[in-house]
mmCIF file of C-alpha atoms in Angstrom:
data_model
loop_
_atom_site.group_PDB
_atom_site.id
_atom_site.type_symbol
_atom_site.label_atom_id
_atom_site.label_comp_id
_atom_site.label_asym_id
_atom_site.label_seq_id
_atom_site.Cartn_x
_atom_site.Cartn_y
_atom_site.Cartn_z
ATOM 1 C CA MET A 481 -0.203 0.276 0.037
ATOM 2 C CA CYS A 482 2.792 2.185 0.848
ATOM 3 C CA SER A 483 4.284 1.714 -2.240
ATOM 4 C CA TYR A 484 1.203 2.559 -4.306
ATOM 5 C CA CYS A 485 1.169 5.276 -2.560
ATOM 6 C CA ILE A 486 4.701 6.713 -3.531
ATOM 7 C CA LEU A 487 4.570 5.288 -7.064
ATOM 8 C CA LEU A 488 1.378 7.431 -7.876
ATOM 9 C CA PRO A 489 2.635 11.111 -6.953
ATOM 10 C CA VAL A 490 5.786 10.147 -9.033
ATOM 11 C CA ILE A 491 3.170 9.304 -12.085
ATOM 12 C CA VAL A 492 1.359 12.185 -11.978
ATOM 13 C CA GLY A 493 4.147 14.299 -11.936
ATOM 14 C CA LEU A 494 5.733 12.681 -15.102
ATOM 15 C CA LEU A 495 2.698 12.572 -16.921
ATOM 16 C CA SER A 496 2.061 16.463 -16.252
ATOM 17 C CA ALA A 497 6.024 17.213 -17.598
ATOM 18 C CA LEU A 498 4.680 15.276 -20.761
ATOM 19 C CA PHE A 499 1.791 17.039 -21.040
ATOM 20 C CA GLY A 500 2.948 20.374 -19.925
ATOM 21 C CA TYR A 501 6.335 19.961 -22.901
ATOM 22 C CA LEU A 502 3.845 19.035 -25.525
ATOM 23 C CA ILE A 503 1.297 22.081 -24.599
ATOM 24 C CA GLY A 504 4.460 24.749 -24.524
ATOM 25 C CA LYS A 505 5.966 23.161 -27.905
ATOM 26 C CA SER A 506 2.526 23.581 -29.425
ATOM 27 C CA MET A 507 2.568 27.133 -28.595
ATOM 28 C CA THR A 508 3.399 29.959 -30.546
ATOM 29 C CA LYS A 509 6.397 32.137 -28.777
ATOM 30 C CA PRO A 510 8.823 34.931 -30.357
ATOM 31 C CA GLY A 511 11.259 33.958 -32.610
ATOM 32 C CA ASP A 512 9.472 30.117 -33.547
ATOM 33 C CA GLY A 513 9.057 29.077 -36.548
ATOM 34 C CA THR A 514 5.730 30.588 -37.634
ATOM 35 C CA ASN A 515 7.024 33.858 -36.817
ATOM 36 C CA HIS A 516 9.969 33.240 -39.875
ATOM 37 C CA ALA A 517 7.263 31.867 -42.404
ATOM 38 C CA SER A 518 5.687 35.510 -41.757
ATOM 39 C CA LEU A 519 8.695 37.468 -42.083
ATOM 40 C CA ARG A 520 9.659 35.437 -45.046
ATOM 41 C CA ALA A 521 5.826 35.850 -46.631
ATOM 42 C CA ASP A 522 6.951 39.939 -46.353
ATOM 43 C CA LEU A 523 9.867 39.628 -48.019
ATOM 44 C CA GLU A 524 8.624 38.199 -50.970
ATOM 45 C CA ALA A 525 5.902 40.636 -51.156
ATOM 46 C CA CYS A 526 8.614 43.315 -50.857
ATOM 47 C CA ARG A 527 10.619 41.686 -53.316
ATOM 48 C CA THR A 528 7.934 41.754 -55.549
ATOM 49 C CA ASN A 529 7.207 45.303 -55.333
ATOM 50 C CA SER A 530 10.599 46.422 -55.853
ATOM 51 C CA LYS A 531 10.803 44.284 -59.011
ATOM 52 C CA ASN A 532 7.132 45.904 -60.339
ATOM 53 C CA LEU A 533 8.878 49.578 -59.428
ATOM 54 C CA ASN A 534 11.581 49.031 -61.588
ATOM 55 C CA LYS A 535 9.928 47.421 -64.113
ATOM 56 C CA LYS A 536 8.137 50.867 -64.158
ATOM 57 C CA ILE A 537 11.026 53.081 -63.786
ATOM 58 C CA VAL A 538 13.037 51.100 -66.934
ATOM 59 C CA ALA A 539 9.426 52.282 -68.916
ATOM 60 C CA LEU A 540 9.172 55.101 -67.448
ATOM 61 C CA GLU A 541 12.773 56.150 -68.679
ATOM 62 C CA HIS A 542 12.402 55.026 -71.926
ATOM 63 C CA GLU A 543 9.102 57.106 -73.065
ATOM 64 C CA LEU A 544 11.882 59.723 -71.405
ATOM 65 C CA ASP A 545 14.022 59.428 -74.218
ATOM 66 C CA ASN A 546 11.922 58.886 -76.315
ATOM 67 C CA LEU A 547 10.978 62.478 -76.342
ATOM 68 C CA LYS A 548 14.478 63.698 -76.233
ATOM 69 C CA THR A 549 15.100 62.766 -79.672
ATOM 70 C CA PRO A 550 13.795 64.541 -82.338
ATOM 71 C CA GLY A 551 10.932 62.207 -83.610
ATOM 72 C CA GLY A 552 9.674 62.082 -80.323
ATOM 73 C CA ILE A 553 9.179 66.045 -79.792
ATOM 74 C CA HIS A 554 7.597 67.908 -82.751
ATOM 75 C CA PHE A 555 9.371 70.887 -83.453
ATOM 76 C CA PRO A 556 8.292 74.080 -85.190
ATOM 77 C CA PRO A 557 9.301 74.934 -88.534
ATOM 78 C CA SER A 558 11.787 77.443 -87.971
ATOM 79 C CA GLU A 559 10.273 79.828 -89.474
ATOM 80 C CA SER A 560 7.919 80.336 -87.217
ATOM 81 C CA ILE A 561 10.455 80.508 -84.398
ATOM 82 C CA GLU A 562 11.140 84.320 -84.454
ATOM 83 C CA THR A 563 8.956 86.256 -82.899
ATOM 84 C CA PRO A 564 8.023 89.919 -82.957
ATOM 85 C CA MET A 565 9.384 90.193 -79.743
ATOM 86 C CA SER A 566 12.480 88.747 -80.645
ATOM 87 C CA ALA A 567 12.696 90.654 -83.586
ATOM 88 C CA SER A 568 12.231 93.983 -81.594
ATOM 89 C CA ILE A 569 15.056 92.750 -79.749
ATOM 90 C CA VAL A 570 17.448 92.995 -82.416
ATOM 91 C CA GLU A 571 16.199 96.334 -83.641
ATOM 92 C CA GLU A 572 16.514 97.582 -80.723
ATOM 93 C CA ASN A 573 20.042 96.485 -80.188
ATOM 94 C CA VAL A 574 21.193 97.454 -83.312
ATOM 95 C CA ALA A 575 19.676 100.849 -83.277
ATOM 96 C CA PRO A 576 22.115 103.684 -82.360
ATOM 97 C CA THR A 577 21.229 105.171 -78.336
ATOM 98 C CA ASN A 578 21.511 108.139 -76.611
ATOM 99 C CA VAL A 579 22.357 106.750 -73.326
ATOM 100 C CA ALA A 580 24.715 108.332 -70.914
ATOM 101 C CA ILE A 581 28.291 105.287 -70.750
ATOM 102 C CA LEU A 582 30.096 106.067 -66.873
ATOM 103 C CA ASP A 583 33.535 106.768 -67.526
ATOM 104 C CA ALA A 584 34.111 106.476 -64.038
ATOM 105 C CA SER A 585 37.931 107.147 -64.129
ATOM 106 C CA ALA A 586 37.745 109.701 -66.425
ATOM 107 C CA ALA A 587 34.979 111.271 -64.325
ATOM 108 C CA ARG A 588 36.979 110.721 -61.109
ATOM 109 C CA THR A 589 39.993 112.028 -62.776
ATOM 110 C CA ALA A 590 37.706 115.914 -63.984
ATOM 111 C CA LEU A 591 35.779 116.324 -61.042
ATOM 112 C CA GLY A 592 38.303 114.772 -57.937
ATOM 113 C CA LYS A 593 34.923 112.469 -56.739
ATOM 114 C CA THR A 594 33.566 109.619 -57.655
ATOM 115 C CA VAL A 595 30.497 109.730 -59.927
ATOM 116 C CA GLN A 596 27.232 107.238 -60.119
ATOM 117 C CA GLN A 597 25.074 107.222 -63.387
ATOM 118 C CA ASP A 598 22.350 109.367 -63.574
ATOM 119 C CA ASP A 599 23.337 110.635 -60.393
ATOM 120 C CA LEU A 600 21.965 114.295 -60.974
ATOM 121 C CA LYS A 601 23.204 116.159 -57.731
ATOM 122 C CA LEU A 602 26.226 116.171 -59.533
ATOM 123 C CA ILE A 603 24.373 119.604 -61.593
ATOM 124 C CA GLU A 604 25.963 122.528 -60.049
ATOM 125 C CA GLY A 605 22.515 123.839 -58.393
ATOM 126 C CA ILE A 606 20.779 120.447 -57.499
ATOM 127 C CA GLY A 607 21.060 119.369 -54.079
ATOM 128 C CA PRO A 608 19.581 115.709 -52.588
ATOM 129 C CA LYS A 609 15.949 117.605 -52.127
ATOM 130 C CA ILE A 610 15.868 118.793 -55.548
ATOM 131 C CA ALA A 611 17.079 116.109 -57.532
ATOM 132 C CA GLU A 612 13.907 114.512 -55.945
ATOM 133 C CA LEU A 613 11.351 116.854 -56.735
ATOM 134 C CA LEU A 614 12.999 116.399 -60.852
ATOM 135 C CA MET A 615 12.782 112.402 -60.356
ATOM 136 C CA ALA A 616 9.268 112.642 -59.350
ATOM 137 C CA GLY A 617 8.759 114.917 -62.261
ATOM 138 C CA GLY A 618 9.609 112.632 -64.778
ATOM 139 C CA ILE A 619 13.158 113.611 -64.915
ATOM 140 C CA LYS A 620 15.045 110.712 -63.684
ATOM 141 C CA THR A 621 18.167 110.092 -65.955
ATOM 142 C CA TRP A 622 21.080 112.755 -67.563
ATOM 143 C CA LYS A 623 19.634 112.273 -70.698
ATOM 144 C CA ASP A 624 16.105 113.071 -68.968
ATOM 145 C CA LEU A 625 18.007 116.323 -68.126
ATOM 146 C CA SER A 626 19.749 117.258 -70.985
ATOM 147 C CA GLU A 627 16.306 117.306 -72.962
ATOM 148 C CA ALA A 628 13.712 118.678 -70.723
ATOM 149 C CA SER A 629 13.414 122.333 -71.127
ATOM 150 C CA ILE A 630 14.286 125.076 -69.298
ATOM 151 C CA GLU A 631 10.592 125.945 -68.459
ATOM 152 C CA LYS A 632 9.756 122.087 -66.837
ATOM 153 C CA CYS A 633 12.453 122.574 -64.612
ATOM 154 C CA GLN A 634 10.977 126.182 -63.401
ATOM 155 C CA GLU A 635 7.202 124.459 -63.026
ATOM 156 C CA ILE A 636 8.741 121.309 -61.021
ATOM 157 C CA LEU A 637 10.021 124.089 -58.572
ATOM 158 C CA LYS A 638 7.424 126.453 -58.781
ATOM 159 C CA ASN A 639 4.667 123.261 -57.597
ATOM 160 C CA ALA A 640 6.982 122.706 -54.915
ATOM 161 C CA GLY A 641 7.080 125.839 -53.007
ATOM 162 C CA GLU A 642 8.458 128.763 -52.618
ATOM 163 C CA ARG A 643 11.743 127.788 -51.078
ATOM 164 C CA TYR A 644 12.143 126.030 -54.312
ATOM 165 C CA SER A 645 10.538 128.289 -56.891
ATOM 166 C CA MET A 646 13.598 131.202 -55.770
ATOM 167 C CA HIS A 647 16.523 127.872 -57.746
ATOM 168 C CA ASN A 648 17.448 129.129 -61.829
ATOM 169 C CA PRO A 649 17.403 126.167 -63.340
ATOM 170 C CA GLY A 650 19.385 127.754 -67.148
ATOM 171 C CA THR A 651 21.972 126.070 -66.785
ATOM 172 C CA TRP A 652 21.279 122.514 -65.983
ATOM 173 C CA PRO A 653 20.326 120.573 -69.119
ATOM 174 C CA ARG A 654 23.617 122.371 -70.532
ATOM 175 C CA GLN A 655 25.375 120.652 -67.698
ATOM 176 C CA ALA A 656 23.606 117.455 -67.849
ATOM 177 C CA LYS A 657 24.443 116.959 -71.795
ATOM 178 C CA LEU A 658 27.698 117.514 -70.989
ATOM 179 C CA MET A 659 27.693 114.450 -68.556
ATOM 180 C CA MET A 660 25.611 112.268 -71.124
ATOM 181 C CA GLU A 661 28.397 112.990 -73.780
ATOM 182 C CA GLY A 662 31.593 112.841 -71.378
ATOM 183 C CA LYS A 663 32.539 115.947 -71.671
ATOM 184 C CA TRP A 664 33.938 116.429 -67.638
ATOM 185 C CA GLN A 665 36.831 117.920 -68.183
ATOM 186 C CA GLU A 666 34.331 120.602 -70.098
ATOM 187 C CA LEU A 667 32.166 120.554 -67.303
ATOM 188 C CA LYS A 668 34.536 121.220 -64.480
ATOM 189 C CA ASP A 669 36.297 124.171 -66.065
ATOM 190 C CA TRP A 670 32.771 125.604 -67.347
ATOM 191 C CA THR A 671 31.292 124.843 -63.515
ATOM 192 C CA ASN A 672 33.976 126.699 -61.758
ATOM 193 C CA GLN A 673 32.362 129.985 -63.710
ATOM 194 C CA LEU A 674 28.870 129.172 -61.916
ATOM 195 C CA ASP A 675 27.364 130.855 -58.741
ATOM 196 C CA GLY A 676 25.288 128.247 -57.320
ATOM 197 C CA GLY A 677 24.439 126.814 -60.926
ATOM 198 C CA LYS A 678 24.180 130.622 -62.750
ATOM 199 C CA GLU A 679 26.253 132.296 -64.682
ATOM 200 C CA LYS A 680 27.942 135.059 -63.389
#
């Protein structure tokens, strides 16, 4: 009777261990065969997608190469390439202009200071404020001033008030013309004889 009492717990323990082993083996754990199968399936799907994308890239590159060839793009006839705008640009480049081309070195030598293109303040008798008034009145360059009438300059000054209407613009267009023509030494010699922009 006592021997059965001893063997029974041993047998029950062995059976429990066996069942535990079988149950544990049948359960899915991280890193087991089932997980590997899932990863392999995902990898194959990615490889398939990659192959499809590579095929699409090759097809698109082929289409692009066809577009780059003369047969792929239909160019207009050569006579239709020139537009009225391009013709006007050619004419503008050929036509002579009266725009002043500043020789900064010659100007500096004659006047003893650095000269900026179309700086109206270089005119004897024109200060910063009058230069602003002239520009607001449409006289923005030496060329504009050289072609402006003395009456127009006087009108601009008069409209600005008594403080400015007292100025005499009689020599301004001629000074601007000498600047436009690059006659800096002649300008220097002449302006030395002026008094506030007016002839003595």
